[in-house]
Amino acid sequence: MAPSAAILSHPIEYLKGVGPQRAELLKKELGLFTFNDLLHHFPYRHLDRTRIHRIVELNPSVEFAQVKGRLLSYEIIGEKSAKRLVAQLRDETGIIELTWFKGLTWVQKSLYEGSTYVVFGKLGFFMGKPQMVHPEIEAGATEAVPVKNFLEPIYSTTEKLKSRGLGGRQIATLSVGLFNLISERDLPENLPDDLIQHYRFPPRFEAYRQVHFPTSTEKYEGAIRRLKFEELFIAQLRLAMLRQQRHSYSRGVIFDKVGDHFLDFYNKHLPFQLTGAQKRVLKEIRQDTATGHQMNRLLQGDVGSGKTIVALLSMLLAADNGYQACLMAPTEILAQQHFAAISALLKEMSIGVALLTGSTKTAARKKLLPQLADGSISLLVGTHALIEEVVQFKSLGLVVIDEQHRFGVAQRARLWKKAVVPPHVLVMTATPIPRTLAMTAYGDLDYSVMDELPPGRQPITTVHRYDDHRVSVMDFIRTEIDKGRQAYIIFPLIEESAKLDYENLMEGYEHVKAFFPEPKFWISMVHGRQPADQKEWNMQRFVTGDTQIMVSTTVIEVGVNVPNASVMVIENAEKFGLSQLHQLRGRVGRGAEKSYCILMTGPKLSNDARERIKTMVATNNGFEIAEKDLEIRGPGDIEGTRQSGALNLKLADLLKDKAILEAAREAAERIVSTDAELEAPENIRLKQYLMSLKGKTVWSKIS
Ligand code: ADP
Ligand code: MG
């Protein structure tokens, strides 16, 4: 490496003014280990000291001001803690009052009546008159030029650092030192010329310098736009290249024929017509799996869009090509439901289907494992139990993962190892992620969306009711039960206190029971403290219709399918996030009956909670809800992206910088589609830059 390129990797202690002790603190408190880390510790705001305000122009909209004038007079007034030094500074247009409460002797020594000073500080007003408390003050400056010729950066810092003289403004001294050491050579251009020209970006080094020490607001804006673009562009380029490489170089088993299993099922046993979206996704899967390269596809489908059947048909396709397939669900209940549903659908076909979960008995396991190993079981449904070492397939060709966010990356990786050639992977999720976010977080996966619900579904009516309307809500549930329907009543899990949650649930259960006494009504209750078999039994009784009401914490959140249930009551709805509310609501409206979701809350709601409830009442569309969620919470909290680690963005904000994100995405796609290896002369810089990043950034792949 050229020596100049290395300077940014110097340890932070070697920067002038740091030294070993402050270095320790900078590492611990801010994660700044190298010069490069400091370079990327961007200021969060700037103070404008490039201009001198005239006192007459000062008004409450000016937060920080710099004025220059003659010291008229000063005096020390007040006693004890109220003791202070008050000075009057005057320019040609007016007078400003300056006050100090501390270090009076020291301040006093530096003040001379009649001399000229430049003062800078936070502006306040008292009785309409401008004033500053503890301003910075510099003597002299007789010439007309301002003190600084750039906007002064303020950096985030911590109390500990402040106590060691590294406050938000002192860190600027370190940055100044850093910029004295580096030049264009240390931050060589990495973007292709046509992009720079098209967007009129400043050169890279200049952009960094302007973001730290802008010479004007316009320059700052141009610089930050470039660095944000660069950040998003590089991130997406890397993901797009990973995807491209998988398309070109990965090995994958080939599903090139549609055979008896698929056709037999499709023609004779499929209980309904596929929706257009289901057909489209199946086609995408068929195309992927026929190429000889590994499929790695994310399928996003709103709740109830019918992902299970897509999974099943894909699994049959694997079987037709002589491969086994497995479907992995995040919970025991879901795995059992999938197994029951799939077995029912396939009951007239001769194909081996089995279930393997944590509670599969030893005897059953003993029988099952050899059948997996010899290939007589074609389709395996299960939970985490599938990834245990002892589970060996004869020829695993497809892995379907339902509700991916419950599975860790490492767990999935273990599945890949179960075959010589890595199996195709289909990850299904019902947690809609806004398109912009998905593009960034899952850019290395191929991506399908099912944005269409099966026909005949009636939209769910959602209402908001305050707690004091509980009686009428219960009456409503009763009328639905009288019509033969079932209802869910969900209580929140407040993670801080399992005990409180439990008490809350029990109290709720007693209330419900008072309204719906046995033996006319039967109630199932499911919560996290129950042993698995009890949970199971309660769940089953609801599924089979033996109980009319399911009282539960959010354990039933994902995936359960009881089409006869038509009412979803969510207690303390204000405590749930949007995507969770949407998931829960998705438990009803799965049959032909008109369904209802009732969001119960107390009288007082925070603005965010009010916004969430309003959104739920306004729309059933998971993607719209996801957008709103992003808007309210910001991307950091969106389910699924948290664990991907992919959103390690320092400058760009996925919400506010949507336009930049899309421009960056478009540019990255264009480059990868025309020059996947970055070998064209105009892309050489990019390639070199990416090589220099290798292994340095957290950019974990999804799979
Ligand atoms: P999700 O996408 O939430 O996993 P499911 O696969 O559980 O949805 O499907 C929800 C319900 O819709 C199931 O009862 C399923 O049988 C039914 N379903 C799926 N596809 C169709 C279709 N094309 N037409 C009618 N009903 C369908
Ligand atoms: Mg599902």
XYZ file of C-alpha atoms and ligand atoms in Angstrom:
731
model
C 0.000 0.000 0.000
C 1.209 3.480 -0.702
C 2.363 5.236 2.451
C -0.201 7.957 2.015
C -3.030 5.445 2.006
C -1.824 4.072 5.286
C -2.044 7.247 7.278
C -5.755 6.884 7.848
C -5.178 3.534 9.472
C -2.864 5.011 12.089
C -4.001 4.417 15.648
C -5.749 7.422 17.133
C -3.166 7.892 19.910
C -0.655 9.094 17.345
C -2.733 12.108 16.461
C -1.417 15.330 17.907
C -3.254 16.218 21.093
C -4.509 12.716 21.801
C -1.938 10.502 23.461
C -2.510 7.167 25.166
C -4.956 8.229 27.869
C -7.342 10.220 25.758
C -7.003 7.535 23.103
C -8.318 4.955 25.543
C -11.328 7.141 26.190
C -11.937 7.874 22.529
C -11.931 4.152 21.835
C -14.179 3.275 24.720
C -16.602 6.131 24.519
C -16.900 6.769 20.809
C -15.356 3.726 19.157
C -12.650 5.838 17.538
C -9.612 3.631 17.040
C -7.916 5.084 14.008
C -7.513 8.316 12.089
C -10.070 6.936 9.694
C -12.600 6.520 12.482
C -12.141 10.149 13.424
C -12.563 11.140 9.811
C -15.903 9.351 9.872
C -16.958 10.870 13.150
C -18.994 13.545 11.439
C -20.122 16.729 13.146
C -23.806 16.767 13.950
C -24.062 20.519 13.602
C -22.075 23.629 12.879
C -21.810 27.052 14.386
C -21.580 29.903 11.991
C -18.654 32.066 12.975
C -18.015 33.237 9.474
C -19.997 36.375 9.963
C -20.390 39.146 12.462
C -23.949 40.007 13.390
C -24.962 43.589 13.839
C -26.605 43.903 17.219
C -29.695 45.481 15.721
C -30.294 42.347 13.615
C -30.341 39.993 16.569
C -33.695 38.338 17.155
C -34.929 35.182 18.823
C -34.557 33.145 15.636
C -30.768 33.524 15.821
C -29.508 30.758 18.062
C -25.802 31.516 18.179
C -24.446 34.923 17.370
C -21.106 36.547 16.912
C -20.820 40.271 17.486
C -17.981 42.693 17.513
C -17.947 45.888 19.528
C -16.430 48.127 22.121
C -16.690 47.281 25.798
C -18.655 50.099 27.347
C -18.478 49.075 30.977
C -18.688 46.142 33.349
C -19.513 45.589 36.996
C -19.737 42.799 39.503
C -23.120 42.652 41.149
C -25.085 40.378 43.483
C -23.993 38.316 46.493
C -22.793 34.748 46.951
C -24.365 32.410 44.435
C -26.050 35.302 42.658
C -22.753 37.082 42.213
C -22.023 37.818 38.597
C -20.113 39.971 36.199
C -22.235 41.946 33.780
C -20.720 43.791 30.831
C -22.154 45.978 28.078
C -20.786 45.658 24.571
C -21.736 48.130 21.899
C -21.432 48.226 18.125
C -22.654 50.963 15.756
C -26.196 49.575 15.930
C -26.909 48.662 19.539
C -25.882 47.204 22.880
C -25.707 43.605 24.080
C -25.355 42.465 27.671
C -22.785 39.782 28.557
C -22.961 37.868 31.831
C -20.562 35.546 33.651
C -21.346 33.603 36.799
C -18.095 31.705 37.094
C -14.409 32.560 36.889
C -15.146 36.220 37.529
C -11.616 37.165 38.536
C -10.193 35.612 35.423
C -12.755 37.224 33.123
C -12.305 40.551 34.815
C -8.582 40.453 34.133
C -9.118 40.142 30.421
C -11.614 42.987 30.104
C -10.590 46.556 29.350
C -13.207 49.227 29.021
C -12.990 50.912 25.664
C -11.314 47.957 23.926
C -12.743 46.033 21.004
C -13.837 42.393 21.366
C -15.367 39.705 19.255
C -17.802 37.659 21.289
C -19.583 34.487 20.351
C -22.269 32.595 22.192
C -25.773 31.398 22.569
C -28.147 34.261 22.243
C -30.858 35.014 24.798
C -33.293 37.832 25.361
C -34.376 39.502 28.546
C -37.119 42.092 28.382
C -36.553 42.261 24.653
C -32.851 43.008 25.028
C -30.188 40.685 23.622
C -27.791 38.998 26.003
C -25.282 36.173 26.235
C -24.237 34.090 29.204
C -20.640 32.908 29.309
C -19.806 33.944 25.760
C -16.468 33.236 24.215
C -14.576 36.418 23.973
C -11.505 37.395 22.012
C -9.748 40.688 22.224
C -8.327 42.737 19.405
C -9.440 41.898 15.932
C -9.375 45.451 14.737
C -9.559 44.526 11.067
C -12.943 43.951 9.536
C -12.610 40.221 8.720
C -14.464 37.641 10.761
C -12.549 35.388 13.111
C -13.147 32.126 11.262
C -13.523 31.406 7.590
C -15.476 28.200 8.012
C -18.477 26.976 9.961
C -17.311 25.528 13.212
C -18.129 21.836 13.659
C -19.687 20.388 16.796
C -19.207 16.672 17.364
C -21.110 14.252 19.507
C -19.231 13.354 22.637
C -19.833 11.979 26.134
C -19.687 13.357 29.669
C -16.515 11.419 30.342
C -14.791 12.874 27.329
C -15.975 16.343 28.199
C -14.387 16.024 31.614
C -11.102 15.266 29.853
C -11.321 18.336 27.691
C -12.866 16.620 24.695
C -16.220 18.322 24.402
C -18.215 18.635 21.210
C -16.174 21.595 20.087
C -12.776 20.412 21.279
C -12.967 17.336 19.129
C -12.848 19.837 16.279
C -9.257 20.573 17.257
C -8.442 16.927 16.623
C -10.175 17.050 13.266
C -8.239 20.160 12.335
C -5.064 18.266 13.180
C -6.168 15.341 11.076
C -6.908 17.495 8.051
C -3.458 19.056 8.369
C -2.000 15.595 7.835
C -4.076 14.294 4.969
C -4.590 15.323 1.384
C -6.333 14.221 -1.806
C -3.982 11.293 -2.007
C -5.372 9.799 1.168
C -8.934 9.985 -0.023
C -8.661 9.198 -3.708
C -11.742 9.473 -5.853
C -13.795 6.291 -5.857
C -16.873 7.145 -7.928
C -16.909 6.889 -11.705
C -16.555 10.224 -13.472
C -19.923 10.128 -15.145
C -21.679 9.887 -11.791
C -19.649 12.744 -10.385
C -20.449 14.864 -13.378
C -24.061 13.903 -13.545
C -24.706 14.794 -9.928
C -22.116 17.577 -9.797
C -20.499 16.035 -6.785
C -17.453 17.700 -5.253
C -14.263 15.604 -5.276
C -14.048 13.106 -2.461
C -11.423 14.782 -0.318
C -13.106 18.118 -0.721
C -16.415 16.569 0.344
C -14.942 15.212 3.558
C -13.342 18.528 4.344
C -16.500 20.452 3.652
C -18.581 18.176 5.828
C -16.229 18.794 8.732
C -15.304 22.395 8.033
C -17.731 23.909 5.560
C -16.861 27.233 4.041
C -20.528 27.878 3.347
C -23.865 26.228 3.846
C -24.133 25.524 0.111
C -20.759 23.809 0.073
C -21.785 21.744 3.065
C -24.966 20.608 1.406
C -23.205 19.563 -1.759
C -20.625 17.680 0.259
C -23.057 15.833 2.468
C -25.130 14.870 -0.547
C -22.075 13.308 -2.108
C -21.031 11.403 0.987
C -24.536 10.109 1.563
C -24.784 9.009 -2.020
C -21.406 7.331 -1.775
C -22.392 5.499 1.377
C -25.627 4.169 -0.077
C -24.155 3.496 -3.468
C -21.194 1.489 -2.192
C -23.422 -0.508 0.125
C -25.832 -1.400 -2.623
C -23.120 -2.047 -5.107
C -21.592 -4.635 -2.820
C -24.912 -6.362 -2.296
C -25.749 -6.278 -5.970
C -22.352 -7.803 -6.725
C -22.915 -10.568 -4.217
C -26.206 -11.321 -5.870
C -24.670 -11.199 -9.292
C -21.863 -13.488 -8.248
C -24.319 -15.973 -6.876
C -26.174 -15.874 -10.175
C -22.988 -16.510 -12.108
C -20.809 -18.676 -9.918
C -22.732 -20.429 -7.171
C -23.558 -24.038 -7.654
C -27.140 -25.107 -7.252
C -29.109 -28.240 -7.865
C -31.162 -28.162 -11.017
C -34.944 -28.468 -10.929
C -35.536 -28.600 -14.626
C -38.667 -30.639 -14.869
C -42.198 -30.215 -13.708
C -43.270 -33.756 -12.939
C -46.062 -35.898 -11.570
C -46.123 -34.621 -8.027
C -46.452 -31.032 -9.064
C -48.875 -31.616 -11.897
C -50.989 -34.125 -10.061
C -51.407 -31.769 -7.164
C -51.891 -28.726 -9.308
C -54.518 -30.322 -11.510
C -56.361 -32.518 -9.065
C -55.896 -31.385 -5.483
C -55.343 -27.677 -5.425
C -58.475 -26.443 -3.619
C -58.559 -23.056 -5.317
C -57.203 -21.042 -8.211
C -53.848 -19.471 -7.548
C -53.787 -15.716 -7.434
C -51.816 -13.860 -10.062
C -49.183 -13.025 -7.467
C -48.817 -16.657 -6.422
C -48.382 -17.712 -10.053
C -45.827 -15.018 -10.662
C -43.752 -15.989 -7.657
C -43.875 -19.670 -8.559
C -42.629 -18.801 -11.986
C -39.760 -16.825 -10.488
C -38.883 -19.771 -8.298
C -38.993 -22.164 -11.222
C -36.720 -19.932 -13.233
C -34.249 -19.576 -10.363
C -34.062 -23.260 -9.628
C -33.531 -24.290 -13.220
C -30.337 -22.330 -13.750
C -27.842 -24.550 -11.951
C -27.101 -21.713 -9.542
C -28.323 -21.461 -6.016
C -31.586 -19.658 -5.428
C -31.665 -17.292 -2.493
C -35.001 -15.607 -2.578
C -36.911 -13.511 -0.138
C -40.664 -13.741 -0.486
C -42.605 -10.983 1.123
C -46.287 -11.539 1.249
C -48.767 -9.759 3.370
C -50.552 -11.821 6.010
C -53.050 -14.116 4.359
C -51.636 -13.713 0.883
C -51.168 -17.472 0.650
C -47.483 -18.146 1.029
C -47.918 -21.706 2.304
C -49.232 -23.026 -0.979
C -46.344 -21.420 -2.834
C -43.988 -23.194 -0.454
C -45.755 -26.492 -0.982
C -45.714 -26.276 -4.768
C -42.018 -25.418 -4.681
C -41.383 -28.412 -2.482
C -43.257 -30.646 -4.898
C -41.084 -29.291 -7.665
C -38.030 -30.372 -5.696
C -39.526 -33.830 -5.240
C -40.201 -34.108 -8.967
C -36.515 -33.567 -9.553
C -35.429 -36.189 -7.076
C -34.676 -33.878 -4.191
C -35.987 -33.560 -0.689
C -37.347 -30.341 0.697
C -37.958 -29.002 4.140
C -40.132 -26.281 5.564
C -38.936 -24.708 8.745
C -41.267 -22.753 11.021
C -40.328 -20.623 13.994
C -42.646 -22.261 16.520
C -43.956 -25.693 17.349
C -47.538 -24.621 16.815
C -46.811 -23.248 13.398
C -44.865 -26.305 12.360
C -47.757 -28.503 13.392
C -50.231 -26.352 11.542
C -48.148 -26.453 8.421
C -47.773 -30.178 8.727
C -51.489 -30.692 9.260
C -52.387 -28.430 6.358
C -49.861 -30.004 3.996
C -50.789 -33.550 4.978
C -54.441 -32.773 4.338
C -53.683 -31.280 0.947
C -51.518 -34.223 -0.040
C -53.608 -36.968 1.501
C -54.523 -38.582 -1.802
C -51.011 -38.442 -3.124
C -48.206 -40.866 -2.516
C -45.430 -38.744 -1.229
C -43.645 -39.059 2.089
C -44.319 -36.148 4.445
C -43.126 -35.981 8.031
C -42.997 -33.662 11.007
C -39.968 -33.151 13.185
C -39.997 -30.800 16.147
C -38.435 -30.560 19.568
C -41.261 -32.602 21.028
C -41.100 -35.456 18.533
C -40.747 -38.542 20.707
C -37.592 -40.634 20.612
C -39.338 -43.643 19.116
C -40.787 -41.557 16.310
C -37.403 -39.990 15.685
C -35.761 -43.364 15.455
C -38.148 -44.278 12.700
C -38.000 -40.949 10.943
C -34.280 -40.305 10.705
C -33.440 -43.371 8.587
C -36.331 -42.551 6.270
C -34.880 -39.123 5.767
C -31.477 -40.583 5.126
C -32.754 -43.096 2.582
C -34.985 -40.565 0.856
C -38.354 -42.175 1.543
C -39.449 -38.968 3.205
C -39.592 -36.264 0.568
C -41.022 -33.348 2.506
C -40.056 -32.561 6.057
C -41.831 -29.940 8.117
C -40.406 -28.799 11.402
C -38.837 -26.311 13.740
C -35.284 -25.667 14.850
C -35.057 -29.391 15.433
C -34.321 -29.653 11.702
C -30.922 -28.112 12.038
C -29.616 -30.556 14.603
C -26.553 -32.472 13.598
C -28.289 -35.856 13.682
C -30.778 -34.847 11.029
C -29.286 -36.055 7.747
C -30.989 -35.907 4.401
C -30.351 -38.093 1.400
C -30.478 -35.170 -0.984
C -31.763 -31.894 0.347
C -32.582 -29.573 -2.544
C -34.835 -26.872 -1.103
C -35.195 -25.172 2.226
C -38.211 -22.998 2.874
C -38.045 -20.783 5.927
C -41.292 -19.354 7.162
C -41.282 -16.046 9.030
C -37.572 -15.491 8.705
C -37.046 -12.865 11.330
C -37.301 -15.494 14.015
C -34.295 -17.322 12.684
C -30.762 -16.212 13.241
C -28.290 -16.080 10.416
C -26.093 -18.709 12.057
C -28.972 -21.136 12.425
C -29.741 -20.872 8.761
C -26.151 -21.399 7.839
C -26.270 -24.795 9.526
C -28.970 -25.890 7.164
C -26.837 -25.144 4.143
C -24.335 -27.681 5.327
C -26.759 -30.509 5.028
C -26.075 -31.043 1.361
C -23.001 -31.120 -0.851
C -24.397 -28.558 -3.208
C -26.130 -25.914 -1.109
C -29.897 -26.238 -1.318
C -32.070 -23.541 -2.789
C -33.444 -21.210 -0.191
C -36.785 -19.507 -0.034
C -37.272 -17.202 2.910
C -40.862 -16.178 3.483
C -41.883 -13.282 5.605
C -45.152 -11.663 6.453
C -43.496 -8.656 7.979
C -43.670 -6.239 5.125
C -40.613 -4.100 4.794
C -40.909 -0.906 2.793
C -39.483 -1.265 -0.652
C -36.723 1.266 -0.081
C -35.565 -0.549 2.999
C -35.783 -3.982 1.446
C -33.659 -2.788 -1.454
C -30.934 -1.810 0.907
C -31.130 -4.471 3.551
C -31.742 -7.442 1.306
C -29.996 -6.306 -1.831
C -28.057 -9.555 -2.069
C -31.218 -11.638 -2.181
C -33.641 -11.922 -5.007
C -36.858 -10.475 -3.939
C -40.481 -11.362 -4.651
C -43.565 -9.638 -3.415
C -47.061 -11.033 -3.132
C -49.188 -7.968 -2.994
C -52.488 -9.608 -3.767
C -54.905 -11.391 -1.470
C -56.930 -14.402 -2.601
C -60.297 -13.393 -4.023
C -63.421 -13.295 -1.920
C -61.770 -11.943 1.163
C -63.726 -9.234 2.803
C -61.604 -6.435 4.126
C -61.282 -6.489 7.897
C -63.042 -3.629 9.627
C -60.820 -2.078 12.258
C -62.071 0.188 15.018
C -60.593 1.921 18.023
C -62.447 1.661 21.344
C -61.562 3.094 24.714
C -61.517 0.812 27.732
C -64.776 2.204 29.089
C -66.541 0.674 26.088
C -65.540 -2.827 27.077
C -69.081 -3.972 27.796
C -70.276 -3.160 24.316
C -67.200 -4.830 22.857
C -68.003 -8.004 24.799
C -71.612 -7.824 23.627
C -70.350 -7.617 20.093
C -68.166 -10.681 20.575
C -71.200 -12.520 21.880
C -73.221 -11.760 18.759
C -70.383 -13.091 16.621
C -70.089 -16.249 18.709
C -73.839 -16.690 18.429
C -73.334 -16.732 14.674
C -70.868 -19.569 15.138
C -67.665 -17.568 14.943
C -64.661 -17.424 17.211
C -62.705 -14.563 18.756
C -59.194 -13.763 19.874
C -58.482 -11.474 22.806
C -54.824 -10.518 22.946
C -52.879 -9.040 25.837
C -49.540 -7.324 25.446
C -46.178 -8.566 26.558
C -44.324 -5.793 28.245
C -40.886 -7.220 28.330
C -39.737 -5.472 31.495
C -41.975 -7.502 33.704
C -43.045 -11.021 32.907
C -44.826 -11.119 36.246
C -46.924 -8.048 35.515
C -47.794 -9.373 32.099
C -48.938 -12.576 33.616
C -51.096 -10.844 36.229
C -52.515 -8.585 33.584
C -53.418 -11.575 31.456
C -54.969 -13.484 34.366
C -57.068 -10.511 35.353
C -58.175 -10.147 31.759
C -59.018 -13.823 31.604
C -61.216 -13.566 34.702
C -63.056 -10.646 33.148
C -63.644 -12.489 29.933
C -64.824 -15.509 31.851
C -67.338 -13.392 33.741
C -68.837 -12.322 30.428
C -68.653 -15.752 28.852
C -69.404 -18.339 31.514
C -69.072 -22.083 31.039
C -70.666 -24.290 29.934
C -72.251 -22.115 27.299
C -68.854 -20.755 26.346
C -65.385 -22.260 26.456
C -62.194 -20.321 26.554
C -58.654 -21.277 25.562
C -55.774 -19.503 27.173
C -52.214 -19.526 25.864
C -49.227 -17.775 27.361
C -45.494 -18.033 27.589
C -45.403 -19.599 31.052
C -47.319 -22.691 30.082
C -45.550 -25.917 29.307
C -45.517 -26.685 25.589
C -48.102 -29.446 25.740
C -50.598 -27.290 27.603
C -50.143 -24.500 25.079
C -50.628 -27.017 22.375
C -53.783 -28.447 23.851
C -55.321 -25.004 24.305
C -54.381 -24.046 20.791
C -55.785 -27.247 19.336
C -59.093 -26.795 21.126
C -59.420 -23.388 19.523
C -58.395 -24.661 16.109
C -60.982 -27.437 16.246
C -63.676 -25.055 17.479
C -64.082 -26.649 20.922
C -63.410 -23.252 22.446
C -64.913 -20.075 21.085
C -62.511 -17.610 22.594
C -58.743 -17.531 22.634
C -57.248 -15.379 25.366
C -53.572 -15.053 24.765
C -50.425 -13.053 24.921
C -48.681 -12.427 21.659
C -47.454 -16.005 21.383
C -50.011 -16.616 18.682
C -48.823 -13.609 16.735
C -47.449 -15.293 13.709
C -48.969 -17.652 11.225
C -51.800 -19.471 12.980
C -54.698 -20.145 10.726
C -58.204 -20.421 12.155
C -60.419 -19.234 9.316
C -63.552 -19.375 11.469
C -62.241 -16.680 13.804
C -63.805 -13.348 12.939
C -62.968 -11.060 15.844
C -59.583 -9.894 17.027
C -59.602 -7.782 20.168
C -56.261 -6.279 21.104
C -56.022 -5.023 24.662
C -53.669 -2.142 25.421
C -53.251 -1.719 21.709
C -51.186 1.391 22.357
C -48.408 -0.854 23.633
C -47.957 -2.674 20.344
C -45.860 -1.666 17.391
C -47.493 -1.277 14.023
C -46.138 -4.387 12.417
C -47.175 -6.438 15.413
C -50.691 -5.026 15.307
C -50.858 -5.845 11.644
C -49.660 -9.399 12.246
C -52.222 -9.907 14.946
C -55.001 -8.511 12.835
C -53.964 -10.931 10.116
C -55.196 -13.808 12.297
C -58.760 -12.901 11.328
C -60.246 -12.305 7.921
C -58.879 -15.632 6.733
C -62.225 -17.150 5.885
C -65.199 -15.955 3.909
C -66.784 -14.249 6.920
C -66.671 -10.565 7.569
C -64.071 -9.956 10.253
C -63.347 -7.263 12.793
C -60.353 -5.981 14.654
C -60.992 -3.946 17.782
C -58.127 -1.937 19.219
C -58.702 -1.231 22.903
C -56.785 1.528 24.643
C -56.837 3.628 27.752
C -57.908 7.258 27.515
C -54.432 8.734 27.268
C -52.387 8.113 24.152
C -48.999 9.375 23.113
C -48.789 11.010 19.712
C -47.029 8.009 18.238
C -49.587 5.598 19.645
C -52.416 7.723 18.286
C -50.702 7.724 14.908
C -50.324 3.939 14.943
C -53.948 3.350 15.826
C -55.075 5.811 13.191
C -52.982 3.987 10.596
C -54.435 0.625 11.559
C -57.969 1.935 11.323
C -57.227 3.544 7.973
C -55.614 0.672 6.064
C -55.318 -3.090 5.762
C -52.355 -2.905 3.444
C -49.202 -4.253 5.042
C -46.911 -2.309 2.779
C -48.582 0.989 3.548
C -48.327 0.123 7.210
C -44.667 -0.672 6.851
C -44.027 2.724 5.258
C -45.845 4.424 8.093
C -43.906 2.376 10.599
C -40.669 3.481 9.064
C -41.857 7.041 9.272
C -42.808 6.827 12.929
C -39.977 4.718 14.250
C -37.125 5.112 11.866
C -35.362 2.247 10.132
C -33.301 1.071 13.086
C -36.230 -0.629 14.700
C -37.839 -2.290 11.754
C -38.104 -5.980 12.346
C -35.734 -7.971 10.240
C -33.270 -5.230 9.538
C -32.084 -5.067 13.096
C -30.381 -8.404 12.902
C -29.211 -8.123 9.354
C -26.559 -5.634 10.423
C -26.835 -4.320 6.941
C -27.869 -0.825 7.799
C -24.600 0.344 9.161
C -25.102 3.822 7.822
C -23.320 6.791 9.295
C -24.714 9.653 7.290
C -27.631 8.616 5.199
C -31.109 8.321 6.624
C -33.227 5.817 4.776
C -36.328 7.830 5.324
C -35.179 11.355 4.687
C -32.745 10.428 1.974
C -35.086 8.242 -0.020
C -34.359 10.124 -3.223
C -30.609 9.681 -2.817
C -31.152 6.034 -1.913
C -33.053 5.387 -5.098
C -30.570 7.240 -7.250
C -27.766 5.224 -5.658
C -29.645 1.999 -6.148
C -30.309 2.758 -9.765
C -26.650 3.585 -10.381
C -25.434 0.445 -8.599
C -27.802 -1.782 -10.555
C -26.803 -0.233 -13.829
C -23.119 -0.750 -13.195
C -23.474 -4.321 -12.000
C -25.711 -5.277 -14.896
C -23.282 -3.982 -17.486
C -19.950 -4.624 -15.818
C -20.387 -7.175 -13.044
C -16.658 -7.557 -12.462
C -15.958 -3.818 -12.540
C -13.402 -4.245 -15.253
C -14.281 -1.344 -17.498
C -11.766 1.509 -17.248
C -14.350 3.867 -15.767
C -15.050 1.386 -12.972
C -11.476 0.577 -12.011
C -11.474 3.066 -9.149
C -14.582 1.519 -7.769
C -13.014 -1.871 -7.894
C -9.899 -0.656 -6.144
C -11.948 1.024 -3.521
C -14.016 -2.095 -2.857
C -10.851 -4.151 -2.583
C -9.533 -1.733 -0.001
C -12.678 -2.246 2.043
C -12.509 -6.008 2.082
C -13.242 -7.390 5.472
C -13.429 -3.987 7.056
C -17.102 -3.279 7.185
C -19.842 -5.087 8.958
C -21.892 -6.119 6.043
C -23.299 -9.447 6.943
C -25.171 -11.265 4.297
C -28.619 -12.508 5.069
C -27.718 -16.080 4.422
P -49.855 -16.521 4.703
O -49.325 -15.879 3.481
O -50.257 -15.523 5.729
O -48.957 -17.596 5.242
P -51.569 -18.746 4.185
O -50.675 -19.462 3.290
O -51.713 -19.248 5.575
O -51.211 -17.212 4.240
O -52.989 -18.640 3.491
C -54.083 -18.014 4.126
C -55.364 -18.688 3.741
O -55.672 -18.427 2.395
C -55.329 -20.192 3.882
O -56.538 -20.617 4.459
C -55.176 -20.668 2.455
O -55.729 -21.942 2.259
C -55.935 -19.633 1.685
N -55.478 -19.428 0.313
C -54.206 -19.378 -0.122
N -54.140 -19.125 -1.440
C -55.419 -19.016 -1.869
C -56.031 -18.772 -3.136
N -55.297 -18.580 -4.229
N -57.368 -18.726 -3.189
C -58.112 -18.898 -2.074
N -57.615 -19.144 -0.858
C -56.280 -19.209 -0.744
Mg -47.953 -18.191 6.900
